[in-house]
Short mmCIF file of C-alpha atoms and ligand atoms in Angstrom, two decimals:
data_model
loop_
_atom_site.label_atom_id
_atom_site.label_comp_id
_atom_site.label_asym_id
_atom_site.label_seq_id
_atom_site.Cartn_x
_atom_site.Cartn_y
_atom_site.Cartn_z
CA UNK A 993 0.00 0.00 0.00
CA UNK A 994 1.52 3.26 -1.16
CA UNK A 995 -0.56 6.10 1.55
CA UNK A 996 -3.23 6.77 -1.43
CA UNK A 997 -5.90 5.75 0.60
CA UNK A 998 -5.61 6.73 4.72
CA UNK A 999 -7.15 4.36 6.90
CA UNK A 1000 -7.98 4.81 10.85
CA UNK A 1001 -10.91 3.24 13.14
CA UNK A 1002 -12.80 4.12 15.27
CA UNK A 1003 -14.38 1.49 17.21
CA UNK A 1004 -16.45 -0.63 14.53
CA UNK A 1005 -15.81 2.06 11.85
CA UNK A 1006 -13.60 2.02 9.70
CA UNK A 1007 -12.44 5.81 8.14
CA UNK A 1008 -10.91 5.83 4.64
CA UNK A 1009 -9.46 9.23 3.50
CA UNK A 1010 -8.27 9.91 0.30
CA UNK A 1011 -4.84 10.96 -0.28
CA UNK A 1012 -3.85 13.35 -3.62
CA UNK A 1013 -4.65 16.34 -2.08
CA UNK A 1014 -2.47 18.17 -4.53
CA UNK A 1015 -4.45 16.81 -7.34
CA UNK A 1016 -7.60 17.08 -6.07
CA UNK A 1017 -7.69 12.97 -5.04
CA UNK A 1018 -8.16 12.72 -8.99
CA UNK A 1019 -8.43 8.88 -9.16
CA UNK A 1020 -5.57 7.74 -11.06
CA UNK A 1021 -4.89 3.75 -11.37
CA UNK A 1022 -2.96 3.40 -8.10
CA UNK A 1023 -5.70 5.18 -6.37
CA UNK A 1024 -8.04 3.26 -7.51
CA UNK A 1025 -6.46 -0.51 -6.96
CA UNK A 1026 -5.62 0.78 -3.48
CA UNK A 1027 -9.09 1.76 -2.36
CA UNK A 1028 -10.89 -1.24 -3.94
CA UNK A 1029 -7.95 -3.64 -1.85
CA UNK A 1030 -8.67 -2.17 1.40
CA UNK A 1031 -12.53 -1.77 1.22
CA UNK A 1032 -12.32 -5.82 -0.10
CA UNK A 1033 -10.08 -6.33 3.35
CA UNK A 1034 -12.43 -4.46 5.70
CA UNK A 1035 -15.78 -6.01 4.16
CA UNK A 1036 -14.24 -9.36 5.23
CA UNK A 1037 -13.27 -8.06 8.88
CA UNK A 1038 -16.16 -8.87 10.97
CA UNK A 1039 -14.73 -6.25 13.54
CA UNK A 1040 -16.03 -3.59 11.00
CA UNK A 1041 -20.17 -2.26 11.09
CA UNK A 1042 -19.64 0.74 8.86
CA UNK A 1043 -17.04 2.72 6.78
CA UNK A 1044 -16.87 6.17 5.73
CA UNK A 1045 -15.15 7.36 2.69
CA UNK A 1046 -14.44 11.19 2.46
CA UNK A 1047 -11.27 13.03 0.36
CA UNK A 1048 -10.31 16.74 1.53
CA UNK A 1049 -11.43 20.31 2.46
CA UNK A 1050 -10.92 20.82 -1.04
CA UNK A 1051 -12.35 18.02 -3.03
CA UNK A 1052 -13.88 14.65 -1.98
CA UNK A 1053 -11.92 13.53 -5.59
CA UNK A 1054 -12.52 15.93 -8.79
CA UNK A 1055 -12.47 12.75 -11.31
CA UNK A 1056 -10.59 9.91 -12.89
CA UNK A 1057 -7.15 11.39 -13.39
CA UNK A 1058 -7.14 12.98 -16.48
CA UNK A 1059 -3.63 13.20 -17.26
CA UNK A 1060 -3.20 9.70 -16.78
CA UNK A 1061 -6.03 8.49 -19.23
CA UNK A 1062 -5.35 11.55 -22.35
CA UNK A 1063 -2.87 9.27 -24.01
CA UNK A 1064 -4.45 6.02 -23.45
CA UNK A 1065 -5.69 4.07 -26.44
CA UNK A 1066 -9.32 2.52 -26.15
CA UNK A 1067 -7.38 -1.20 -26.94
CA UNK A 1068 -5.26 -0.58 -23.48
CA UNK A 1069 -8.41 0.86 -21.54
CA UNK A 1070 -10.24 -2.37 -22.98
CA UNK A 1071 -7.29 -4.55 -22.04
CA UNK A 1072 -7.22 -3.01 -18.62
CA UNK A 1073 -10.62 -2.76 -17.99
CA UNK A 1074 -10.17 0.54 -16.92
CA UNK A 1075 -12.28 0.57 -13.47
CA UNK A 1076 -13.83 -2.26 -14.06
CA UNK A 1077 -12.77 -3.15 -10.43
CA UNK A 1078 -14.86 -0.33 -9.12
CA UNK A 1079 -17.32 -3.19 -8.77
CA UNK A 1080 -16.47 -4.33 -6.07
CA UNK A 1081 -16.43 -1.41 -4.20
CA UNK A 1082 -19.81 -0.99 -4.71
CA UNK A 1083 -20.66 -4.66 -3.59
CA UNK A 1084 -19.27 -4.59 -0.71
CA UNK A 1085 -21.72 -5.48 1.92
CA UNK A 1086 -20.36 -3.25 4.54
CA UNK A 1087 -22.15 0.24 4.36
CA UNK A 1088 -20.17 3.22 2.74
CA UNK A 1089 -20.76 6.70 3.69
CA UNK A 1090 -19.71 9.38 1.32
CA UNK A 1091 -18.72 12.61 3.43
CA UNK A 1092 -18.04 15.27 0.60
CA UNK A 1093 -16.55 18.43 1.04
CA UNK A 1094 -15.81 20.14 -1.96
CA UNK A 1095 -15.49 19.11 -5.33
CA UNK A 1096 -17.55 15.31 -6.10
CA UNK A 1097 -17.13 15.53 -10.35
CA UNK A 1098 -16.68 12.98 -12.73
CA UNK A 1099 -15.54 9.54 -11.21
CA UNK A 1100 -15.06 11.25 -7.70
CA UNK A 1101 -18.93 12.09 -8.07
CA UNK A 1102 -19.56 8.36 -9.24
CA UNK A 1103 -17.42 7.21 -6.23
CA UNK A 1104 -19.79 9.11 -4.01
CA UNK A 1105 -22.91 7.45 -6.04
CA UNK A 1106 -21.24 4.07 -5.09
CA UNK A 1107 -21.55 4.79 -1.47
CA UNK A 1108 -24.61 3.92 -0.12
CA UNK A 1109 -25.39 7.59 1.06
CA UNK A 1110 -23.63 11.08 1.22
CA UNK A 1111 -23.68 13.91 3.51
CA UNK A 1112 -22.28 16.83 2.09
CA UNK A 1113 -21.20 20.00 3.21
CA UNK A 1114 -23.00 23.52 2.45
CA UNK A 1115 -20.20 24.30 -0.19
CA UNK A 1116 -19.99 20.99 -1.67
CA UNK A 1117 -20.09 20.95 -5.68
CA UNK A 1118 -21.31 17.98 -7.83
CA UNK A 1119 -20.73 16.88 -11.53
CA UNK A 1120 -20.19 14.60 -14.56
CA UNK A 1121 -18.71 16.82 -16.79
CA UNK A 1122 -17.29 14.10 -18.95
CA UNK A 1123 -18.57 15.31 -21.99
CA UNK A 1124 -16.30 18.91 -21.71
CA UNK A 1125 -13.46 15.92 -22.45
CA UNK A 1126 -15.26 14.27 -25.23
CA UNK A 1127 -16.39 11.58 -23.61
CA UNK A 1128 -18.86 9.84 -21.01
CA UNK A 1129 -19.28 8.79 -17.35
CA UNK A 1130 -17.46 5.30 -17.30
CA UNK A 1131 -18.12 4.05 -13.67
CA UNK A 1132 -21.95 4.50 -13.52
CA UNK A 1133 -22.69 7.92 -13.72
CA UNK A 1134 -24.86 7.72 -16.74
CA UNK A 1135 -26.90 4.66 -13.94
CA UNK A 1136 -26.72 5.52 -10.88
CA UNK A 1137 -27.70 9.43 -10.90
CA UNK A 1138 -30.61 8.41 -12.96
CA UNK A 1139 -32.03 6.06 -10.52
CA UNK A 1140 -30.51 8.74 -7.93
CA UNK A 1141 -32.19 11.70 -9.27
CA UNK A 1142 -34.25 11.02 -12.21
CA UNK A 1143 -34.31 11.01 -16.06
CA UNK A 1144 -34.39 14.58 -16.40
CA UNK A 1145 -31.87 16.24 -14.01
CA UNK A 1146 -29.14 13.40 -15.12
CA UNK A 1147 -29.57 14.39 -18.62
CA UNK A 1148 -29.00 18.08 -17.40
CA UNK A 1149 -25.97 17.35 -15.62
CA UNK A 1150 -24.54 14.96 -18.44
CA UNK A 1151 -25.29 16.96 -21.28
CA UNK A 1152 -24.28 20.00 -19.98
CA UNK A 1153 -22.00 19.26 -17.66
CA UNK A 1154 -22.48 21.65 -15.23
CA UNK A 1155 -22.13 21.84 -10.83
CA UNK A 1156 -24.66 21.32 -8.84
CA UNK A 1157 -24.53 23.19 -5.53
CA UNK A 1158 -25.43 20.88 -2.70
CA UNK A 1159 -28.96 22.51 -1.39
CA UNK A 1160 -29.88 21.20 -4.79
CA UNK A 1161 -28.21 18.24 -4.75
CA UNK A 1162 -30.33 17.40 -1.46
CA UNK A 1163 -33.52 18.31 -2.74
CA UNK A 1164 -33.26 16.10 -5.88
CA UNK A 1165 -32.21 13.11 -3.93
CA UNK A 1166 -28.47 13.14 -4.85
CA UNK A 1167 -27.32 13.33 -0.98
CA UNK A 1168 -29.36 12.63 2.22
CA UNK A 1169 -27.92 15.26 4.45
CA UNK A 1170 -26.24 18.43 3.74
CA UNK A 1171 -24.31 19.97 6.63
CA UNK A 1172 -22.14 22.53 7.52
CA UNK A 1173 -18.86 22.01 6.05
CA UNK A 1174 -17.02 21.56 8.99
CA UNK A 1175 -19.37 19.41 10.56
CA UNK A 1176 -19.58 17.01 7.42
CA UNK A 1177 -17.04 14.43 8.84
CA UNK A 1178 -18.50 14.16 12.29
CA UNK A 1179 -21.71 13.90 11.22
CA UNK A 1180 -20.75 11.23 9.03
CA UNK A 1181 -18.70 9.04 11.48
CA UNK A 1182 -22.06 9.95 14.18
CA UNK A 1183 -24.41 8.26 11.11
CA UNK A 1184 -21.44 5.10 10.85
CA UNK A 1185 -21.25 4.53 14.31
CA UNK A 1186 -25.15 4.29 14.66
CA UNK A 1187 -25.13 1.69 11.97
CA UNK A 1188 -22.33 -0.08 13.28
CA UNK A 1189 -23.99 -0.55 16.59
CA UNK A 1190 -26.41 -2.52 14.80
CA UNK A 1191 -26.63 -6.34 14.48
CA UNK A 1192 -23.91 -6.59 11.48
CA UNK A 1193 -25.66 -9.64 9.42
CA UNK A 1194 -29.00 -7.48 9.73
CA UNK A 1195 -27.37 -4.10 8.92
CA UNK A 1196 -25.78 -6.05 5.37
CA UNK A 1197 -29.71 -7.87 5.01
CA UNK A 1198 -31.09 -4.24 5.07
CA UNK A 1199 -28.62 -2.95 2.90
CA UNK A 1200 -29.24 -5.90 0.03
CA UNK A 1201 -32.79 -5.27 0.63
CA UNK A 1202 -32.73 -1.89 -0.40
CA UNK A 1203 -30.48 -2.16 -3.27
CA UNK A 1204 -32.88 -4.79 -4.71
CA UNK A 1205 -35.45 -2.09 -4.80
CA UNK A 1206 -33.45 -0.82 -7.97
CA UNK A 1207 -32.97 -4.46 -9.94
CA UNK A 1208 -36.37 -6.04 -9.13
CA UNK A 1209 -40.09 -5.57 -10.01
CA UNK A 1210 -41.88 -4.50 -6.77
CA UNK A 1211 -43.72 -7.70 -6.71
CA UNK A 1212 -40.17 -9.86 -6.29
CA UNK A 1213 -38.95 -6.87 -3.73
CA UNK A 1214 -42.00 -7.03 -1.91
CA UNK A 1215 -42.01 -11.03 -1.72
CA UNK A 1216 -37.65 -11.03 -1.05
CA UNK A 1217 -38.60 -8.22 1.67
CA UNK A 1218 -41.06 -10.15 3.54
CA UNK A 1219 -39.04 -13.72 3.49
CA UNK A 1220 -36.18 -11.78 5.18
CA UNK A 1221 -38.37 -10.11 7.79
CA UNK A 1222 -39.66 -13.65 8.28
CA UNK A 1223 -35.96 -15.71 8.46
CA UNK A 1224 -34.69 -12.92 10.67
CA UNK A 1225 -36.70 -14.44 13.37
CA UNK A 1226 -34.68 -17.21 13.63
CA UNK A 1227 -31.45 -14.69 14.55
CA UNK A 1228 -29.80 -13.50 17.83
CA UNK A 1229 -30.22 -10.25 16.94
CA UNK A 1230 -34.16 -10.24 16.58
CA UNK A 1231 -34.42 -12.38 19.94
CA UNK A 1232 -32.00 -9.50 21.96
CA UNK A 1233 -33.26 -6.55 19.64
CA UNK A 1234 -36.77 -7.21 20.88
CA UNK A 1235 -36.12 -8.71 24.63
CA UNK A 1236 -34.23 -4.99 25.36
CA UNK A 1237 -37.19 -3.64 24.22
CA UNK A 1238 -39.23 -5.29 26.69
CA UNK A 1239 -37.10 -4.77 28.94
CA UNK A 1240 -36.55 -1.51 28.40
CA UNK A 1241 -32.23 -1.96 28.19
CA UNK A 1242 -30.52 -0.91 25.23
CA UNK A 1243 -29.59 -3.92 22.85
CA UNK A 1244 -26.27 -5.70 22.99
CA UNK A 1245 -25.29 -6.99 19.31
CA UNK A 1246 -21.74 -8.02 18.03
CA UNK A 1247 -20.47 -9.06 21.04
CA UNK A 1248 -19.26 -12.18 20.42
CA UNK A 1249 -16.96 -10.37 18.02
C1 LIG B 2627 -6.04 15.12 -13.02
C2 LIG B 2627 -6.63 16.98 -11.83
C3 LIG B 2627 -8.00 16.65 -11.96
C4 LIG B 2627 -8.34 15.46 -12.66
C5 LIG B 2627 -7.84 18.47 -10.84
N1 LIG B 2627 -6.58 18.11 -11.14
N2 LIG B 2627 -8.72 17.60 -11.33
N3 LIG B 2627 -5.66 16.21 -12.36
N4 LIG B 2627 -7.31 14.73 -13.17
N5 LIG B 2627 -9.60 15.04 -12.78
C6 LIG B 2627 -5.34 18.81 -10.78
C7 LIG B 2627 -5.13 20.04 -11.63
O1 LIG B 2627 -4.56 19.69 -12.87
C8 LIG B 2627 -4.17 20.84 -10.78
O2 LIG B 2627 -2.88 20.30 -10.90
C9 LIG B 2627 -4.66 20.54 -9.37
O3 LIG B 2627 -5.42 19.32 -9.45
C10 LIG B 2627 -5.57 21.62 -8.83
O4 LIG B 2627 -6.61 21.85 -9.77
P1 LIG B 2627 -6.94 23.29 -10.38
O5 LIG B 2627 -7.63 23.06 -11.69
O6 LIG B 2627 -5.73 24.15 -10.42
O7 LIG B 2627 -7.97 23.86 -9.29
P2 LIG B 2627 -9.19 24.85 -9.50
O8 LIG B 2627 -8.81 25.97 -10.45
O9 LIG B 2627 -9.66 25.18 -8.14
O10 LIG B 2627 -10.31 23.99 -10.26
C11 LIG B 2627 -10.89 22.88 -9.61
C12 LIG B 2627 -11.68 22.04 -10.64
C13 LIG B 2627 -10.79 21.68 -11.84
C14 LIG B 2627 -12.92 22.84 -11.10
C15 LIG B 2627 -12.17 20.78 -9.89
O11 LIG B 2627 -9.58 21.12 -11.34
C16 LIG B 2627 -11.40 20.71 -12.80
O12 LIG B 2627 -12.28 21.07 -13.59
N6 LIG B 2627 -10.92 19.47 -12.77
C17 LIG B 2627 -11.35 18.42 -13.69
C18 LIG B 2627 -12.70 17.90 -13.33
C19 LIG B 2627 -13.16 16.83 -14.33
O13 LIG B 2627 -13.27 17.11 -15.53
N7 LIG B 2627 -13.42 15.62 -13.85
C20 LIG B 2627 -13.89 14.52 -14.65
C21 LIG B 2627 -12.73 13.69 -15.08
S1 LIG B 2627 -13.18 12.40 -16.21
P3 LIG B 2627 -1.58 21.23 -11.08
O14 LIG B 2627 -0.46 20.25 -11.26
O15 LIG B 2627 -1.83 22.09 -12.26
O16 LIG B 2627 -1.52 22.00 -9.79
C22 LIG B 2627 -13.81 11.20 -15.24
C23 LIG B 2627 -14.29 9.94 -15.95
C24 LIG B 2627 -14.70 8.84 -14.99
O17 LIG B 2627 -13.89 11.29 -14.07
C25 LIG B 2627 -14.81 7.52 -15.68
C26 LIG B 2627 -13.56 6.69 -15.64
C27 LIG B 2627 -13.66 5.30 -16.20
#
């Protein structure tokens, strides 16, 4: 590991911080192969509920890295499958939350789509403007802010390529919290922590369960919804979530870990 990607914890969260301040975190190759190796090693660490992915003051990551793609051919971006590995960043069944301050364009905005929420600060800015460089989103833009945000405002944003400031970047659905800036982080690691005080296999179960919600008619959601309610009875973590209740303690899950 070369320092692209910072990692600390705290308690069951695990904080990932990108590391090219200088160039804005743009997400060259190195970057990229780094983050998707450690968020593979802390979705298989059972010690981890949550992680949190944020980038600087300055930028959460202002794109793929330009300078390293301009000379590339579309053979050696084939060959390479140029980000492919991106999916498996956003299959990991550990949740991801984006805190953006700053800059979120291009790939850096896709990164924060791959999260399973954001919370942004006040004077965060947001953007796929691909198509000033002649060419497209390549790591789900073009997908993921159109389920995000809807036909219309992702054709705005890729066809025009233009910011969005991050009042209207809550409103359409494109972040669930904005915040001031300098609370962005601590909000964010407050939101982690929550979740990772949660039963772990139920937190993941949740998770899947709302990502379905995008792939499946709502009949199959509806019917893959109510099986999981229905299995989760047989789990520790229904049988102590509800007994606290009753007895009016706060729940103790993960503890065998
Ligand atoms: C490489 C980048 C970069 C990028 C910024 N830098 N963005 N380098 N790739 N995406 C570098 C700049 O070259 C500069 O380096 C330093 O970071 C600071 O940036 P400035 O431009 O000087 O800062 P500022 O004037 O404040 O402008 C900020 C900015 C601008 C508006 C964010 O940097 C910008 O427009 N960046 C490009 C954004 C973009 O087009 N992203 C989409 C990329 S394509 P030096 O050495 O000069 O100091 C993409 C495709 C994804 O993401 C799909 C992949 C498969």
């Amino acid at each position: 590991m070369s320092g692209l990607v910072e990692v600390t914890r705290e308690g069951r969260v695990a904080l990932l911080r990108l590391n090219r301040p200088k160039q804005l975190n743009a997400l060259n190759a190195a970057l990229a192969a780094e983050l998707v190796a450690t968020v593979r090693a802390l979705d298989a660490d059972t010690s981890v509920g949550c992680m949190v992915v944020t980038g600087s003051d300055r930028a959460f990551a202002a794109g793929a890295d330009i300078a390293e793609m301009a000379d590339m051919s579309a053979e050696a971006m084939s060959e390479a499958d140029y980000f492919g590995e991106w999916m498996d960043f956003a299959n990991a069944r550990t949740p991801k939350i984006a805190a953006v301050q700053g800059y979120a364009l291009g790939g850096g905005c896709e990164l924060m789509m791959m999260c399973d929420f954001a919370i942004a600060g006040q004077g965060a800015k947001f953007g796929q403007p691909e198509i000033k460089l002649g060419v497209v989103a390549g790591i789900g833009g073009t997908q993921r802010m159109t389920k995000l945000i809807g036909r219309a405002r992702a054709m705005d944003m890729h066809l025009t390529g233009r910011m969005m400031e991050a009042a209207e970047a809550l409103s359409a659905g494109l972040v669930a919290r904005v915040v001031p800036d300098d609370e962005v982080l601590a909000e964010a690691m407050k939101a982690a922590a929550e979740i990772a005080g949660y039963a772990r296999p139920v937190v993941r179960l949740a998770r899947e369960a709302v990502m379905r919600a995008e792939e499946a008619s709502l009949a199959e959601g509806l019917l893959y919804e109510r099986r999981l309610f229905h299995q989760l009875f047989g789990t520790a973590a229904q049988r102590e979530g509800m007994a606290a209740f009753l007895e009016k303690r706060p729940p103790r899950f993960n503890e065998a870990e």
